[in-house]
Amino acid sequence: MIDTHPRRLFAVAALAATLAATLAGLTSLLSGSVAIDASDLLAYLDGSLPALETQVLADIRIPRTLAAFVTGAALALAGVLMQVLLRNPLADPYILGLSGGAAVGALVSITLGVGGWWLSGSAFSGALISVALVFGIASRAGGWSTTHLLLTGVVVSAGWGALINLLLATSASTSVQGMLFWLMGDLSQSHVGGPHVALLLLGALLSLRGARTLNVLVRGDLLAASLGVSVPHVRLALFFGASALTAMAVTTAGSIGFVGLVVPHMLRLLGARDHRLLIPFSLLVGGTLLVIADTLARTLLAPQQLPVGVITALIGVPSFIAILRSSPQR
Amino acid sequence: MSDLLTLDALTLRAGERTLCDDLSLKIEQGQRWGVLGRNGAGKTTLLHALAGLSPPAQGCVALDGNDLAALTPRIIAQHIGLLLQDTSDALPSSVLETALLGRHPHARGRLFDNAEDLGTARGALARLGIEHLADRAVASLSGGERQRLALATLLVQAPRLLLLDEPSNHLDVGFQSPLVALLRSASEEGKSAALVMATHDINLAARLCDFIVLMVRDGETLIGGAEQILTSENLSRAYDCNIAVVEHNGRKLFYPC
């Protein structure tokens, strides 16, 4: 149990989580149709690896592993922030309808038969439209209360859901499989670059810096205000911060479910209720979970690739149940 | 004696209803004030205005001569603390973690708690008699234990002005004398402490408070020393029922009849 001396357990657990993340990353780099072993990695570092293996590592495995880690970490962090913003344990990064907007954008571009930059661009635009919509409706109705915001998000999600079904029902059967992969979350087309990593790092640093404030805010707006938190400012920052992280994740890899909802809860059950612990561990564990899930998704039935969102749930559900059963109810 | 908090021509409204109209008073250090009135009379709204949580319809509240509206929430929280009627525990937290929240206004720029924070929090839990619950989940506490925890968190915050919204809620009668002793000492320690308590318990207010704000109706408020305000006539009018007084061992007891 992580008790109330966060600093002491922080070091031990941080070491363990970092080790797990490193192992998962290495396994991901070494798994795939082209055989690459640990000595090849060292050879890659000093430039003596043959051209084919170098290309596989540099163009496929490293970017994909990085994309998986960054996406998983962003989703887990966005989940933590949304759960604080809405003060609701059922909140996840997609609860305000952002993934629905992104999905409609992506599906439209799949329907039109354009991919690559157009696909991510239209997904990102869809996400932005959804954020603007929820923000506009919630502020105009004077409804920055958690319940009002939550209801707005749920209704906007429902609207996007109807559009998604409409697009699926009317699309040519050849493009439906691509759409389903996108909807379930898929890292096979993913690339992350400097801006993605920078956004994640910025989000991580700012939330860690404000972790104490989040501990207070999660206990209620009034209590937080009476303890000196500028509640409206922090809530706005949470809304836009979580939205930016989610938009990045969704644009990179489609709507991968489960990570953002369950990683924070798993960690809370293990004792990391304090956001000073919860935020760094969510980043590490979320990233690691997605790297493992993606490695399995592309190796289990190779050469066929499975949607990674299915794997996250298949790993996540049993581990969550195990933790839930083993954690003492005090 | 210096003025800790000054209310200047304060008007508070809830929708169309006027809760208090043109209320002016000074809360000086060492004073204990009770706020009484019927359900919905505006006791909580008044406390929130004194804490700077909701802006008044008219007038202003000043801390050491500075308008609360011009101060940041953190500065206010270093001087004014508020015991709320309800807190949320949608997500899990432990008792000690909750008590430590009280250090928030004083811990700017520090990510982790230091020995002083922990010592203060454990000390406050001990004063409320709940140190043995330190590692328990808040969700597993009884209503009375939660109320003690909220009081402990307020002591950890160590404000100069204690605002208490129904401090005796959920507490059993055996804890009432310790509560009075605790609030009396909390309002006397520190450099210049004072206390404002909203309560439905007239006898608690009579026991602890030197001054009373009685919210009668339609914005009418009676303000003054406890002896002068707490009369059968005033109370009967404010609560819209007959309230009688008996004296026993030098203490006045109020009861509805």
Coordinates of C-alpha atoms in Angstrom, one line a residue:
Chain A
M1 CA 0.0 0.0 0.0
I2 CA 1.3 3.4 -0.9
D3 CA 0.7 5.3 2.3
T4 CA 1.0 9.0 3.1
H5 CA 4.7 9.2 2.6
P6 CA 4.5 9.6 -1.2
R7 CA 8.2 10.4 -1.5
R8 CA 9.6 7.1 -0.2
L9 CA 7.4 4.8 -2.2
F10 CA 7.6 7.1 -5.1
A11 CA 11.3 6.1 -5.7
V12 CA 10.7 2.4 -5.5
A13 CA 7.6 2.3 -7.6
A14 CA 9.0 4.7 -10.1
L15 CA 12.0 2.4 -10.6
A16 CA 9.7 -0.6 -11.1
A17 CA 7.4 1.2 -13.5
T18 CA 10.3 2.5 -15.5
L19 CA 11.9 -0.9 -15.7
A20 CA 8.6 -2.4 -16.9
A21 CA 8.3 0.4 -19.5
T22 CA 11.8 -0.3 -20.7
L23 CA 11.2 -4.0 -20.9
A24 CA 8.0 -3.6 -22.8
G25 CA 9.7 -1.2 -25.2
L26 CA 12.6 -3.6 -25.9
T27 CA 10.2 -6.5 -26.4
S28 CA 8.2 -4.4 -28.9
L29 CA 11.4 -3.5 -30.8
L30 CA 12.5 -7.1 -31.0
S31 CA 9.1 -8.5 -32.1
G32 CA 8.0 -8.8 -35.6
S33 CA 8.4 -10.6 -38.9
V34 CA 12.0 -9.5 -39.5
A35 CA 14.2 -11.2 -36.9
I36 CA 16.0 -8.6 -34.8
D37 CA 17.7 -9.6 -31.5
A38 CA 19.3 -7.6 -28.7
S39 CA 22.8 -7.6 -30.3
D40 CA 21.2 -6.1 -33.4
L41 CA 20.0 -3.2 -31.3
L42 CA 23.5 -2.5 -30.1
A43 CA 24.7 -2.8 -33.7
Y44 CA 22.0 -0.3 -34.7
L45 CA 23.3 2.2 -32.2
D46 CA 26.8 2.2 -33.6
G47 CA 25.6 2.0 -37.2
S48 CA 26.9 -1.4 -38.1
L49 CA 23.5 -3.0 -38.7
P50 CA 22.6 -4.2 -42.3
A51 CA 20.4 -1.9 -44.3
L52 CA 17.2 -4.0 -44.1
E53 CA 17.2 -4.4 -40.4
T54 CA 18.2 -0.7 -39.9
Q55 CA 15.3 0.3 -42.1
V56 CA 12.8 -1.9 -40.2
L57 CA 14.0 -0.5 -36.9
A58 CA 14.2 3.1 -37.9
D59 CA 11.1 3.4 -40.1
I60 CA 8.7 0.9 -38.5
R61 CA 9.4 -0.5 -35.1
I62 CA 10.9 2.6 -33.3
P63 CA 8.2 5.0 -34.5
R64 CA 5.5 2.5 -33.7
T65 CA 6.7 1.7 -30.3
L66 CA 7.1 5.5 -29.6
A67 CA 3.6 6.1 -31.0
A68 CA 2.2 3.4 -28.7
F69 CA 3.9 4.8 -25.6
V70 CA 3.0 8.4 -26.2
T71 CA -0.6 7.6 -27.1
G72 CA -1.0 5.4 -24.0
A73 CA 0.6 7.9 -21.7
A74 CA -1.5 10.7 -23.1
L75 CA -4.8 8.8 -22.8
A76 CA -4.0 7.8 -19.2
L77 CA -3.2 11.3 -18.2
A78 CA -6.2 12.7 -20.0
G79 CA -8.3 10.1 -18.1
V80 CA -6.9 11.3 -14.7
L81 CA -7.6 15.0 -15.6
M82 CA -11.2 14.3 -16.8
Q83 CA -12.0 12.3 -13.7
V84 CA -10.9 15.3 -11.6
L85 CA -12.8 17.8 -13.9
L86 CA -16.0 15.8 -13.7
R87 CA -15.4 14.4 -10.3
N88 CA -16.7 11.2 -11.6
P89 CA -15.0 7.8 -11.5
L90 CA -16.7 6.8 -14.8
A91 CA -15.2 9.7 -16.7
D92 CA -12.7 8.8 -19.4
P93 CA -10.9 10.9 -22.1
Y94 CA -13.8 10.4 -24.5
I95 CA -16.7 11.2 -22.2
L96 CA -17.2 14.7 -23.5
G97 CA -17.6 13.4 -27.0
L98 CA -14.2 14.3 -28.4
S99 CA -13.5 10.9 -29.9
G100 CA -16.9 10.9 -31.6
G101 CA -16.1 14.2 -33.4
A102 CA -12.7 12.8 -34.3
A103 CA -14.3 9.6 -35.6
V104 CA -16.7 11.4 -37.8
G105 CA -13.8 13.4 -39.3
A106 CA -11.8 10.3 -39.9
L107 CA -14.7 8.3 -41.3
V108 CA -15.6 11.1 -43.7
S109 CA -12.0 11.1 -45.0
I110 CA -12.0 7.2 -45.3
T111 CA -15.3 7.5 -47.2
L112 CA -13.7 10.0 -49.6
G113 CA -10.8 7.6 -50.0
V114 CA -8.1 10.0 -48.7
G115 CA -5.6 8.8 -46.1
G116 CA -2.4 9.9 -44.4
W117 CA -2.3 13.5 -43.5
W118 CA -5.9 14.1 -44.6
L119 CA -7.1 11.4 -42.3
S120 CA -5.4 12.7 -39.2
G121 CA -6.1 16.3 -40.2
S122 CA -9.8 15.7 -40.5
A123 CA -9.9 13.6 -37.3
F124 CA -8.2 16.5 -35.5
S125 CA -10.7 19.0 -36.9
G126 CA -13.5 16.8 -35.8
A127 CA -12.1 16.6 -32.3
L128 CA -11.7 20.4 -32.2
I129 CA -15.3 21.0 -33.4
S130 CA -16.5 18.7 -30.6
V131 CA -14.5 20.5 -27.9
A132 CA -15.8 23.9 -29.2
L133 CA -19.3 22.5 -29.2
V134 CA -19.2 21.2 -25.7
F135 CA -17.5 24.3 -24.4
G136 CA -19.9 26.6 -26.2
I137 CA -23.0 24.8 -25.0
A138 CA -21.8 24.4 -21.4
S139 CA -20.6 28.0 -21.0
R140 CA -23.7 29.5 -22.6
A141 CA -26.1 27.5 -20.5
G142 CA -24.0 28.7 -17.5
G143 CA -23.4 25.1 -16.8
W144 CA -19.8 24.6 -15.7
S145 CA -21.1 22.5 -12.9
T146 CA -19.9 18.9 -13.2
T147 CA -23.3 17.5 -13.9
H148 CA -24.1 20.0 -16.6
L149 CA -20.8 19.5 -18.3
L150 CA -21.2 15.7 -18.1
L151 CA -24.7 15.8 -19.6
T152 CA -23.5 18.1 -22.4
G153 CA -20.7 15.7 -23.2
V154 CA -23.0 12.7 -23.2
V155 CA -25.5 14.3 -25.5
V156 CA -22.8 15.5 -27.9
S157 CA -21.4 12.0 -27.9
A158 CA -24.8 10.6 -28.7
G159 CA -25.1 12.9 -31.7
W160 CA -21.7 11.9 -33.0
G161 CA -22.6 8.2 -32.4
A162 CA -25.6 8.6 -34.7
L163 CA -23.4 10.2 -37.4
I164 CA -20.9 7.4 -37.1
N165 CA -23.6 4.8 -37.5
L166 CA -25.0 6.6 -40.5
L167 CA -21.5 6.7 -42.1
L168 CA -20.9 3.0 -41.4
A169 CA -24.3 2.0 -42.8
T170 CA -24.0 4.0 -46.0
S171 CA -20.3 3.2 -46.8
A172 CA -19.1 0.8 -49.3
S173 CA -18.2 -2.6 -47.7
T174 CA -14.6 -2.2 -48.9
S175 CA -14.0 0.8 -46.6
V176 CA -16.0 -0.5 -43.6
Q177 CA -13.1 -2.6 -42.3
G178 CA -10.8 0.3 -42.3
M179 CA -13.4 2.3 -40.5
L180 CA -13.9 -0.3 -37.8
F181 CA -10.2 -0.5 -37.2
W182 CA -10.0 3.2 -36.8
L183 CA -13.0 3.1 -34.4
M184 CA -11.4 0.4 -32.3
G185 CA -8.0 2.0 -32.3
D186 CA -5.1 1.1 -34.5
L187 CA -1.5 2.0 -34.4
S188 CA -0.4 0.6 -37.8
Q189 CA -0.5 4.0 -39.5
S190 CA 0.7 6.0 -36.5
H191 CA 3.6 8.4 -36.4
V192 CA 4.4 10.7 -33.6
G193 CA 6.9 13.5 -33.9
G194 CA 8.4 16.3 -31.9
P195 CA 5.1 18.2 -31.4
H196 CA 3.4 15.1 -29.9
V197 CA 6.2 14.4 -27.5
A198 CA 6.4 18.1 -26.6
L199 CA 2.6 18.3 -25.9
L200 CA 2.8 15.2 -23.7
L201 CA 5.7 16.5 -21.8
L202 CA 4.1 19.8 -21.3
G203 CA 0.9 18.2 -20.1
A204 CA 2.8 15.9 -17.8
L205 CA 4.9 18.7 -16.3
L206 CA 1.9 21.1 -15.8
S207 CA -0.3 18.5 -14.2
L208 CA 2.5 17.3 -11.9
R209 CA 3.1 20.8 -10.9
G210 CA -0.6 21.2 -10.1
A211 CA -1.0 17.8 -8.6
R212 CA -1.5 19.2 -5.1
T213 CA -4.2 21.4 -6.4
L214 CA -5.9 18.5 -8.1
N215 CA -5.9 16.6 -4.8
V216 CA -8.0 19.5 -3.4
L217 CA -10.2 20.1 -6.4
V218 CA -11.3 16.5 -6.6
R219 CA -13.0 16.9 -3.2
G220 CA -15.4 19.6 -4.4
D221 CA -15.3 23.1 -5.9
L222 CA -16.3 24.8 -2.7
L223 CA -13.8 23.0 -0.6
A224 CA -11.1 23.7 -3.2
A225 CA -12.1 27.4 -3.4
S226 CA -12.0 27.7 0.4
L227 CA -8.5 26.2 0.4
G228 CA -7.3 28.8 -2.0
V229 CA -7.7 27.2 -5.4
S230 CA -8.8 29.5 -8.3
V231 CA -11.4 26.9 -9.3
P232 CA -12.7 28.4 -12.6
H233 CA -9.1 28.8 -14.0
V234 CA -8.1 25.3 -12.9
R235 CA -11.2 23.7 -14.4
L236 CA -10.7 25.5 -17.7
A237 CA -7.1 24.4 -17.8
L238 CA -8.2 20.8 -17.1
F239 CA -10.9 20.9 -19.8
F240 CA -8.5 22.2 -22.5
G241 CA -5.5 20.2 -21.3
A242 CA -7.4 16.9 -21.3
S243 CA -8.9 17.8 -24.6
A244 CA -5.6 18.6 -26.2
L245 CA -4.1 15.3 -25.0
T246 CA -7.1 13.3 -26.1
A247 CA -7.2 15.0 -29.5
M248 CA -3.5 14.1 -30.0
A249 CA -4.1 10.5 -29.0
V250 CA -7.2 10.1 -31.1
T251 CA -5.6 11.7 -34.1
T252 CA -2.6 9.4 -33.8
A253 CA -4.3 6.1 -33.2
G254 CA -8.1 6.3 -33.4
S255 CA -10.2 5.8 -30.3
I256 CA -8.4 3.3 -28.2
G257 CA -10.7 2.5 -25.3
F258 CA -10.0 1.4 -21.8
V259 CA -6.5 2.9 -21.2
G260 CA -7.8 6.3 -20.1
L261 CA -10.6 4.9 -17.9
V262 CA -8.9 2.0 -16.2
V263 CA -5.3 2.8 -15.8
P264 CA -6.0 5.6 -13.2
H265 CA -8.4 3.3 -11.3
M266 CA -6.0 0.4 -11.2
L267 CA -3.4 2.7 -9.7
R268 CA -5.9 4.2 -7.2
L269 CA -6.8 0.7 -6.1
L270 CA -3.1 0.0 -5.6
G271 CA -2.9 3.0 -3.4
A272 CA -1.9 5.9 -5.6
R273 CA -4.9 8.1 -4.8
D274 CA -2.7 11.1 -4.3
H275 CA -2.3 12.9 -7.7
R276 CA 1.4 13.5 -7.0
L277 CA 1.8 9.7 -7.4
L278 CA -1.1 9.0 -9.7
I279 CA 0.0 11.4 -12.5
P280 CA 3.5 10.0 -13.1
F281 CA 2.4 6.4 -12.7
S282 CA -0.5 6.9 -15.0
L283 CA 1.9 8.2 -17.7
L284 CA 4.3 5.2 -17.3
V285 CA 1.7 2.5 -16.9
G286 CA -0.6 3.9 -19.6
G287 CA 2.3 4.0 -22.1
T288 CA 3.6 0.6 -21.1
L289 CA 0.1 -1.0 -21.4
L290 CA -0.3 0.3 -24.9
V291 CA 3.2 -0.8 -26.0
I292 CA 2.5 -4.3 -24.7
A293 CA -1.0 -4.4 -26.3
D294 CA 0.4 -3.2 -29.6
T295 CA 3.1 -5.8 -29.6
L296 CA 0.5 -8.5 -29.0
A297 CA -1.8 -7.0 -31.6
R298 CA 0.8 -7.3 -34.4
T299 CA 2.3 -10.7 -33.3
L300 CA -0.5 -12.9 -32.0
L301 CA -2.1 -13.7 -35.4
A302 CA 0.8 -12.4 -37.6
P303 CA 0.8 -11.6 -40.4
Q304 CA -2.7 -10.4 -39.6
Q305 CA -2.9 -7.3 -37.4
L306 CA -5.5 -7.0 -34.7
P307 CA -6.9 -3.6 -33.6
V308 CA -5.0 -2.6 -30.5
G309 CA -8.1 -1.3 -28.8
V310 CA -9.4 -4.9 -28.6
I311 CA -6.2 -6.1 -27.0
T312 CA -6.0 -3.3 -24.4
A313 CA -9.4 -4.4 -23.1
L314 CA -8.5 -8.1 -23.3
I315 CA -5.4 -7.5 -21.1
G316 CA -7.0 -4.8 -19.0
V317 CA -10.3 -6.4 -18.0
P318 CA -8.7 -9.5 -16.2
S319 CA -6.0 -7.4 -14.6
F320 CA -8.5 -4.9 -13.3
I321 CA -10.7 -7.6 -11.9
A322 CA -7.7 -9.2 -10.2
I323 CA -6.6 -5.9 -8.6
L324 CA -10.2 -5.2 -7.6
R325 CA -10.5 -8.6 -5.9
S326 CA -7.2 -8.4 -4.1
S327 CA -7.4 -4.8 -2.8
P328 CA -8.6 -4.6 0.8
Q329 CA -11.7 -2.6 1.4
R330 CA -10.7 -0.4 4.3
Chain B
M1 CA -8.5 45.3 19.3
S2 CA -8.2 45.4 15.5
D3 CA -10.9 44.5 13.0
L4 CA -10.2 41.2 11.3
L5 CA -13.2 41.3 9.0
T6 CA -15.4 44.2 8.1
L7 CA -18.8 43.9 6.5
D8 CA -19.8 47.1 4.9
A9 CA -23.4 47.6 3.8
L10 CA -23.6 44.0 2.7
T11 CA -26.7 42.9 0.7
L12 CA -27.1 39.2 -0.2
R13 CA -29.8 37.8 -2.4
A14 CA -30.9 34.3 -3.5
G15 CA -32.8 34.8 -6.7
E16 CA -35.5 37.4 -6.0
R17 CA -35.2 36.9 -2.2
T18 CA -33.2 39.3 -0.1
L19 CA -31.4 37.4 2.6
C20 CA -29.8 40.3 4.4
D21 CA -30.0 44.0 3.6
D22 CA -27.4 46.7 4.3
L23 CA -25.6 44.6 6.9
S24 CA -22.6 46.3 8.5
L25 CA -20.5 44.8 11.3
K26 CA -17.0 44.4 12.4
I27 CA -15.5 41.1 13.6
E28 CA -12.6 41.8 15.9
Q29 CA -9.9 39.4 17.0
G30 CA -10.9 37.1 19.8
Q31 CA -14.6 37.5 19.1
R32 CA -17.0 34.5 18.6
W33 CA -20.1 35.2 16.5
G34 CA -23.1 32.9 16.0
V35 CA -25.4 33.2 13.0
L36 CA -28.9 31.9 13.6
G37 CA -32.0 31.8 11.5
R38 CA -34.5 29.5 10.0
N39 CA -33.8 26.9 7.2
G40 CA -33.1 28.9 4.1
A41 CA -32.7 32.2 6.0
G42 CA -29.3 32.6 4.3
K43 CA -26.8 31.5 7.0
T44 CA -24.7 29.5 4.6
T45 CA -24.8 32.2 2.0
L46 CA -23.6 34.7 4.5
L47 CA -20.7 32.4 5.5
H48 CA -19.7 31.9 1.9
A49 CA -19.8 35.7 1.3
L50 CA -17.5 36.1 4.4
A51 CA -15.1 33.5 2.9
G52 CA -15.1 35.4 -0.4
L53 CA -16.6 32.4 -2.2
S54 CA -19.6 34.2 -3.6
P55 CA -19.6 38.0 -4.4
P56 CA -22.3 39.9 -2.5
A57 CA -25.1 41.6 -4.4
Q58 CA -24.0 44.9 -2.9
G59 CA -21.5 46.1 -0.4
C60 CA -18.2 44.6 0.5
V61 CA -16.3 42.3 2.9
A62 CA -12.8 43.4 3.9
L63 CA -10.1 41.4 5.5
D64 CA -7.7 43.7 7.5
G65 CA -9.1 46.6 5.5
N66 CA -8.6 44.9 2.1
D67 CA -11.7 44.1 -0.1
L68 CA -11.9 40.3 -0.5
A69 CA -12.8 40.8 -4.2
A70 CA -9.3 42.2 -4.7
L71 CA -7.4 39.3 -2.9
T72 CA -6.5 36.0 -4.5
P73 CA -8.1 32.8 -3.2
R74 CA -4.8 31.6 -1.9
I75 CA -4.2 34.8 0.2
I76 CA -7.8 34.6 1.6
A77 CA -7.3 30.9 2.4
Q78 CA -4.2 31.7 4.4
H79 CA -6.4 33.9 6.7
I80 CA -10.0 32.6 6.5
G81 CA -11.0 28.9 6.7
L82 CA -14.5 27.5 6.2
L83 CA -16.0 24.3 7.5
L84 CA -18.5 23.1 4.8
Q85 CA -21.7 21.2 5.4
D86 CA -20.9 18.7 2.7
T87 CA -17.8 17.4 0.9
S88 CA -17.5 15.1 -2.0
D89 CA -15.7 11.7 -1.9
A90 CA -16.4 10.5 -5.4
L91 CA -12.8 9.3 -5.7
P92 CA -11.0 7.4 -2.9
S93 CA -8.8 9.1 -0.3
S94 CA -7.5 8.4 3.2
V95 CA -8.2 10.3 6.4
L96 CA -4.6 11.6 6.7
E97 CA -4.5 12.6 3.1
T98 CA -7.7 14.6 3.7
A99 CA -6.3 16.3 6.8
L100 CA -3.2 17.3 4.8
L101 CA -5.4 19.2 2.3
G102 CA -5.6 21.9 5.0
R103 CA -1.9 22.7 4.3
H104 CA -2.6 23.6 0.7
P105 CA -2.8 27.4 1.1
H106 CA 0.6 27.3 3.0
A107 CA 2.5 25.0 0.7
R108 CA 3.0 27.0 -2.4
G109 CA 5.7 25.6 -4.7
R110 CA 6.2 22.5 -2.7
L111 CA 5.2 19.2 -4.4
F112 CA 5.6 16.9 -1.4
D113 CA 4.5 17.3 2.3
N114 CA 7.3 18.0 4.7
A115 CA 7.6 16.8 8.3
E116 CA 5.8 20.0 9.5
D117 CA 2.8 19.3 7.3
L118 CA 2.6 15.7 8.6
G119 CA 3.1 16.7 12.2
T120 CA 0.4 19.4 11.9
A121 CA -2.1 16.9 10.3
R122 CA -1.5 14.1 12.8
G123 CA -1.7 16.7 15.7
A124 CA -5.1 17.9 14.4
L125 CA -6.4 14.3 14.0
A126 CA -5.4 13.7 17.6
R127 CA -7.2 16.8 18.9
L128 CA -10.3 15.5 17.3
G129 CA -9.8 12.0 18.7
I130 CA -9.5 10.3 15.3
E131 CA -5.7 9.7 15.0
H132 CA -6.4 5.9 15.0
L133 CA -8.4 6.4 11.8
A134 CA -5.5 8.0 9.9
D135 CA -5.0 5.3 7.3
R136 CA -8.8 4.6 6.8
A137 CA -10.6 5.4 3.6
V138 CA -12.8 8.4 4.0
A139 CA -15.7 6.5 2.3
S140 CA -15.7 4.0 5.2
L141 CA -16.2 6.7 8.0
S142 CA -19.4 7.4 9.7
G143 CA -21.1 10.8 9.4
G144 CA -19.8 12.0 12.8
E145 CA -16.2 10.8 12.0
R146 CA -16.4 12.7 8.7
Q147 CA -17.4 15.8 10.6
R148 CA -14.5 15.4 13.0
L149 CA -12.2 15.0 10.0
A150 CA -13.6 18.2 8.4
L151 CA -12.9 20.0 11.7
A152 CA -9.4 18.6 11.8
T153 CA -8.7 19.7 8.2
L154 CA -9.8 23.2 9.3
L155 CA -7.5 23.2 12.3
V156 CA -4.6 22.1 9.9
Q157 CA -5.4 25.1 7.8
A158 CA -5.0 27.2 10.9
P159 CA -6.8 30.3 9.7
R160 CA -7.2 33.5 11.7
L161 CA -10.9 33.5 11.1
L162 CA -12.8 30.3 11.5
L163 CA -16.1 30.1 9.6
L164 CA -18.1 27.1 10.7
D165 CA -21.3 25.9 8.9
E166 CA -23.2 23.7 11.3
P167 CA -20.1 22.4 13.2
S168 CA -22.2 20.1 15.4
N169 CA -23.8 18.2 12.4
H170 CA -23.7 14.5 12.9
L171 CA -21.8 14.8 16.2
D172 CA -23.3 13.0 19.1
V173 CA -24.2 14.8 22.3
G174 CA -21.2 13.4 24.2
F175 CA -18.9 15.3 21.9
Q176 CA -20.6 18.6 22.3
S177 CA -18.6 19.8 25.3
P178 CA -15.3 18.8 23.8
L179 CA -16.4 20.6 20.6
V180 CA -17.2 23.8 22.5
A181 CA -13.8 23.6 24.3
L182 CA -12.0 22.9 21.0
L183 CA -13.6 25.8 19.2
R184 CA -13.1 28.1 22.2
S185 CA -9.4 27.3 22.2
A186 CA -9.1 27.4 18.4
S187 CA -10.6 30.9 18.4
E188 CA -8.1 32.0 21.1
E189 CA -4.9 30.6 19.7
G190 CA -2.8 32.1 17.0
K191 CA -2.1 35.8 16.6
S192 CA -5.6 37.1 16.2
A193 CA -8.2 34.4 15.9
A194 CA -12.0 34.8 15.7
L195 CA -14.9 32.6 14.9
V196 CA -18.2 32.8 13.0
M197 CA -20.5 29.9 13.4
A198 CA -23.8 29.2 11.5
T199 CA -25.9 26.8 13.4
H200 CA -29.5 25.6 13.9
D201 CA -28.6 24.8 17.6
I202 CA -29.5 27.9 19.6
N203 CA -28.1 26.4 22.8
L204 CA -24.7 25.7 21.2
A205 CA -24.6 29.3 20.0
A206 CA -25.6 30.6 23.5
R207 CA -22.9 28.5 25.0
L208 CA -20.0 29.5 22.7
C209 CA -20.8 32.8 21.1
D210 CA -20.4 36.4 22.5
F211 CA -22.2 38.0 19.6
I212 CA -25.2 36.9 17.4
V213 CA -26.5 37.7 14.0
L214 CA -30.1 36.6 13.9
M215 CA -31.5 36.5 10.4
V216 CA -35.2 37.1 10.9
R217 CA -36.9 37.5 7.5
D218 CA -36.9 39.5 4.3
G219 CA -33.4 40.8 4.8
E220 CA -34.1 41.9 8.4
T221 CA -31.2 41.0 10.7
L222 CA -30.7 41.6 14.5
I223 CA -27.1 42.1 15.5
G224 CA -25.6 42.4 18.9
G225 CA -24.4 40.8 22.1
A226 CA -25.7 37.3 22.8
E227 CA -27.5 38.3 26.0
Q228 CA -29.3 41.1 24.1
I229 CA -30.3 39.2 21.0
L230 CA -31.1 35.7 22.4
T231 CA -34.5 36.5 23.9
S232 CA -37.6 34.5 23.8
E233 CA -39.3 37.3 21.8
N234 CA -36.6 37.7 19.1
L235 CA -36.2 33.9 18.6
S236 CA -39.9 33.2 18.5
R237 CA -40.2 35.8 15.7
A238 CA -37.2 34.5 13.8
Y239 CA -38.2 30.9 13.9
D240 CA -41.9 31.5 13.7
C241 CA -42.8 29.4 16.7
N242 CA -42.8 29.9 20.4
I243 CA -39.4 29.5 22.0
A244 CA -39.1 29.6 25.8
V245 CA -36.1 30.1 28.0
V246 CA -35.2 28.5 31.2
E247 CA -32.2 29.2 33.4
H248 CA -30.3 26.4 35.0
N249 CA -26.9 26.5 36.8
G250 CA -26.3 30.0 35.3
R251 CA -26.9 28.7 31.7
K252 CA -29.8 29.7 29.6
L253 CA -31.6 26.9 27.7
F254 CA -33.9 27.5 24.8
Y255 CA -36.6 25.1 23.7
P256 CA -39.6 25.2 21.4
C257 CA -43.0 24.9 22.9

